[in-house]
Short mmCIF file of C-alpha atoms in Angstrom, two decimals:
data_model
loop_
_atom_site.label_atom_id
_atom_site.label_comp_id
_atom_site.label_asym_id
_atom_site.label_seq_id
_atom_site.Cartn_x
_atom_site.Cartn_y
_atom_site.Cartn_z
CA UNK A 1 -130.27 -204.24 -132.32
CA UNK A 2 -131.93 -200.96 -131.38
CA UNK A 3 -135.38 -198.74 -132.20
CA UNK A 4 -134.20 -196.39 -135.04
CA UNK A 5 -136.07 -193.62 -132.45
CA UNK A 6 -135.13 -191.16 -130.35
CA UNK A 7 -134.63 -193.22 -127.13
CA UNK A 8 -132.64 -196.03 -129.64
CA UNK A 9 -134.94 -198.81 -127.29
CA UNK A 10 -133.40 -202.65 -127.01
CA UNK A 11 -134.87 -204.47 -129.83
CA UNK A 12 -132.88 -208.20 -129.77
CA UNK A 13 -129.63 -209.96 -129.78
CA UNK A 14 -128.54 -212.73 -131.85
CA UNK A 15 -125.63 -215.11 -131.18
CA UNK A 16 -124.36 -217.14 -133.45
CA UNK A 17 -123.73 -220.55 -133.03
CA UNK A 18 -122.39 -221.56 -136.01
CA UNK A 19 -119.42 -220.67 -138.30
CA UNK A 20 -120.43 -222.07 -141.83
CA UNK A 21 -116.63 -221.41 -142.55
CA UNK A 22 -114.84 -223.81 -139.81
CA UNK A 23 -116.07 -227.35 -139.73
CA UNK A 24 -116.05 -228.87 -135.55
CA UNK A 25 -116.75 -224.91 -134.62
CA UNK A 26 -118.30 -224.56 -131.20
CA UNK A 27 -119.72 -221.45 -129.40
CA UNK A 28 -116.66 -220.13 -126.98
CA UNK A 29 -118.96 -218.79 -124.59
CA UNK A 30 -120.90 -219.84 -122.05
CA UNK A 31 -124.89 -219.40 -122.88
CA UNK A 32 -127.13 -217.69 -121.04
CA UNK A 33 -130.56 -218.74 -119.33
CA UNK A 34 -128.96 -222.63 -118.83
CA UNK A 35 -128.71 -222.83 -122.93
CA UNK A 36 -126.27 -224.94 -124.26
CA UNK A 37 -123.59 -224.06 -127.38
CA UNK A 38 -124.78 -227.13 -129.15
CA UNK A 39 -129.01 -227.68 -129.25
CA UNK A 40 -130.99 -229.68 -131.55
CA UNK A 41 -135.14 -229.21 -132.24
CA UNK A 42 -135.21 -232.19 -129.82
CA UNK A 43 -133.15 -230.66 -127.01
CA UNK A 44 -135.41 -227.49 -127.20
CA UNK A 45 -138.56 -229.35 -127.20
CA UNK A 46 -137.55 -231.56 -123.82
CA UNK A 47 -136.83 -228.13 -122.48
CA UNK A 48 -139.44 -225.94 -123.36
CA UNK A 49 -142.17 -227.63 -124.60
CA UNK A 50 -144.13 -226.61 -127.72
CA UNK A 51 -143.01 -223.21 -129.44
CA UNK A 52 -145.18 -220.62 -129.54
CA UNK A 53 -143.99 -219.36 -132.68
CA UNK A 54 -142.93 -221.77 -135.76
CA UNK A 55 -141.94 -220.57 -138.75
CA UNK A 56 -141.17 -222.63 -142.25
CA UNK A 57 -137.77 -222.77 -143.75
CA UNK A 58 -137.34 -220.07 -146.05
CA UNK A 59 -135.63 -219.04 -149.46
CA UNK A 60 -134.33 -215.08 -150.20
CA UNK A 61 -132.09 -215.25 -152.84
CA UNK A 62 -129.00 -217.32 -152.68
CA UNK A 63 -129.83 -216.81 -148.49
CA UNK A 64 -131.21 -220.26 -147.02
CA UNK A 65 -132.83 -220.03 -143.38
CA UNK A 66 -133.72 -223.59 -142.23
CA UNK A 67 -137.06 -223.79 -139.29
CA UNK A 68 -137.28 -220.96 -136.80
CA UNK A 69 -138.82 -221.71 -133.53
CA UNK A 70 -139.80 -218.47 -130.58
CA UNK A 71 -140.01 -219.97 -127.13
CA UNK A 72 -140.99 -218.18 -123.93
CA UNK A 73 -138.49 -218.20 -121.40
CA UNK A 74 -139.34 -219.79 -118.35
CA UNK A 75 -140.15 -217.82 -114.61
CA UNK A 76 -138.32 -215.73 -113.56
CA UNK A 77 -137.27 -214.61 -116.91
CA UNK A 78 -140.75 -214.66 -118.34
CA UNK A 79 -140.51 -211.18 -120.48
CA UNK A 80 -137.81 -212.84 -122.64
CA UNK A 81 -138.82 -214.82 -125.72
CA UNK A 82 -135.86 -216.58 -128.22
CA UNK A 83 -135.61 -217.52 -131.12
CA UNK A 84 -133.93 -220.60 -132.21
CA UNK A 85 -133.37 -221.25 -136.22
CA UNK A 86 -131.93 -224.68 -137.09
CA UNK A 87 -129.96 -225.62 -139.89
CA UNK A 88 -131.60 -228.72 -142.22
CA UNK A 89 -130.08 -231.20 -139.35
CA UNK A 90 -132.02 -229.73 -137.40
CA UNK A 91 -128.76 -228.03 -134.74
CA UNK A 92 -129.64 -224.48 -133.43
CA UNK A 93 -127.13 -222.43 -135.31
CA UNK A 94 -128.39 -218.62 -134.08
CA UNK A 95 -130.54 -218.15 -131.07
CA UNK A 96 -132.12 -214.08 -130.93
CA UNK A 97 -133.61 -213.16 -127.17
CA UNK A 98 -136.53 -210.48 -127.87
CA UNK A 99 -138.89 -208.52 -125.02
CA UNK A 100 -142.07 -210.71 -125.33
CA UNK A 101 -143.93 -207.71 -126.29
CA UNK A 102 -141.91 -208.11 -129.95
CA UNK A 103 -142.67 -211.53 -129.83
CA UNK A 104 -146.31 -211.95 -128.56
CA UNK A 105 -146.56 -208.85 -131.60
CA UNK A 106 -144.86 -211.43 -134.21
CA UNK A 107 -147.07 -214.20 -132.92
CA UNK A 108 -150.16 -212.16 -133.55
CA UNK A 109 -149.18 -211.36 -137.37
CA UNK A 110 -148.07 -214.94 -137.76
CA UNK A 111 -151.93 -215.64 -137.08
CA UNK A 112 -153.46 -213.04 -138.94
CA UNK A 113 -151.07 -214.08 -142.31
CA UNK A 114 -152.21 -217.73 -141.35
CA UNK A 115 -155.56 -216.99 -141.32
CA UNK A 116 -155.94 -214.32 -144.55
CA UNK A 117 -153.89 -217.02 -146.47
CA UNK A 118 -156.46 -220.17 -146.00
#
């Protein structure tokens, strides 16, 4: 996706990983940044580490997101954060790269929510 402005800047890019339509579906592409078309939580974790972003499985309407998760890239890609969200098995089923500038920002009013809401 794009800035709605004037110089329409890179926002993100989400793949998805999963086609809730065909059972046995796989990714036909090869991943970027060493990522793999099937990932659990686990896989992530033994990767990465800790994210730096975690976000709570979430209801909109009849729309069901299962955990989101925002890691850092490692060097040299280090201005790249992604997000990973999981279905309830806990399988990465859309990952979204972001500038770390958008994600350090979502980080920040993660906090402040976390913090106004205790």
């Amino acid at each position: 996706s794009f800035e709605n402005d004037k110089n329409k800047t890179f926002k993100g890019i989400t793949l998805t990983l999963e086609d809730d339509d065909i059972t046995d579906w796989v990714f036909p592409n090869s991943m970027p940044f060493n990522l793999e078309p099937v990932m659990t939580q686990n896989w992530m974790r033994e990767r990465f580490g800790f994210p730096m972003i975690y976000g709570e499985p979430k209801t909109m309407g009849s729309y069901s997101r299962g955990i989101s998760e925002v890691y850092p890239l490692l060097p040299p890609n280090q201005n790249i954060a992604v997000l990973f969200v999981y279905d309830a098995d806990l399988f990465v089923v859309s990952v979204t790269f972001y500038s770390m500038a958008h994600a350090e920002a979502i980080q920040a009013a993660s906090e402040r929510n976390r913090l106004m809401n205790k």
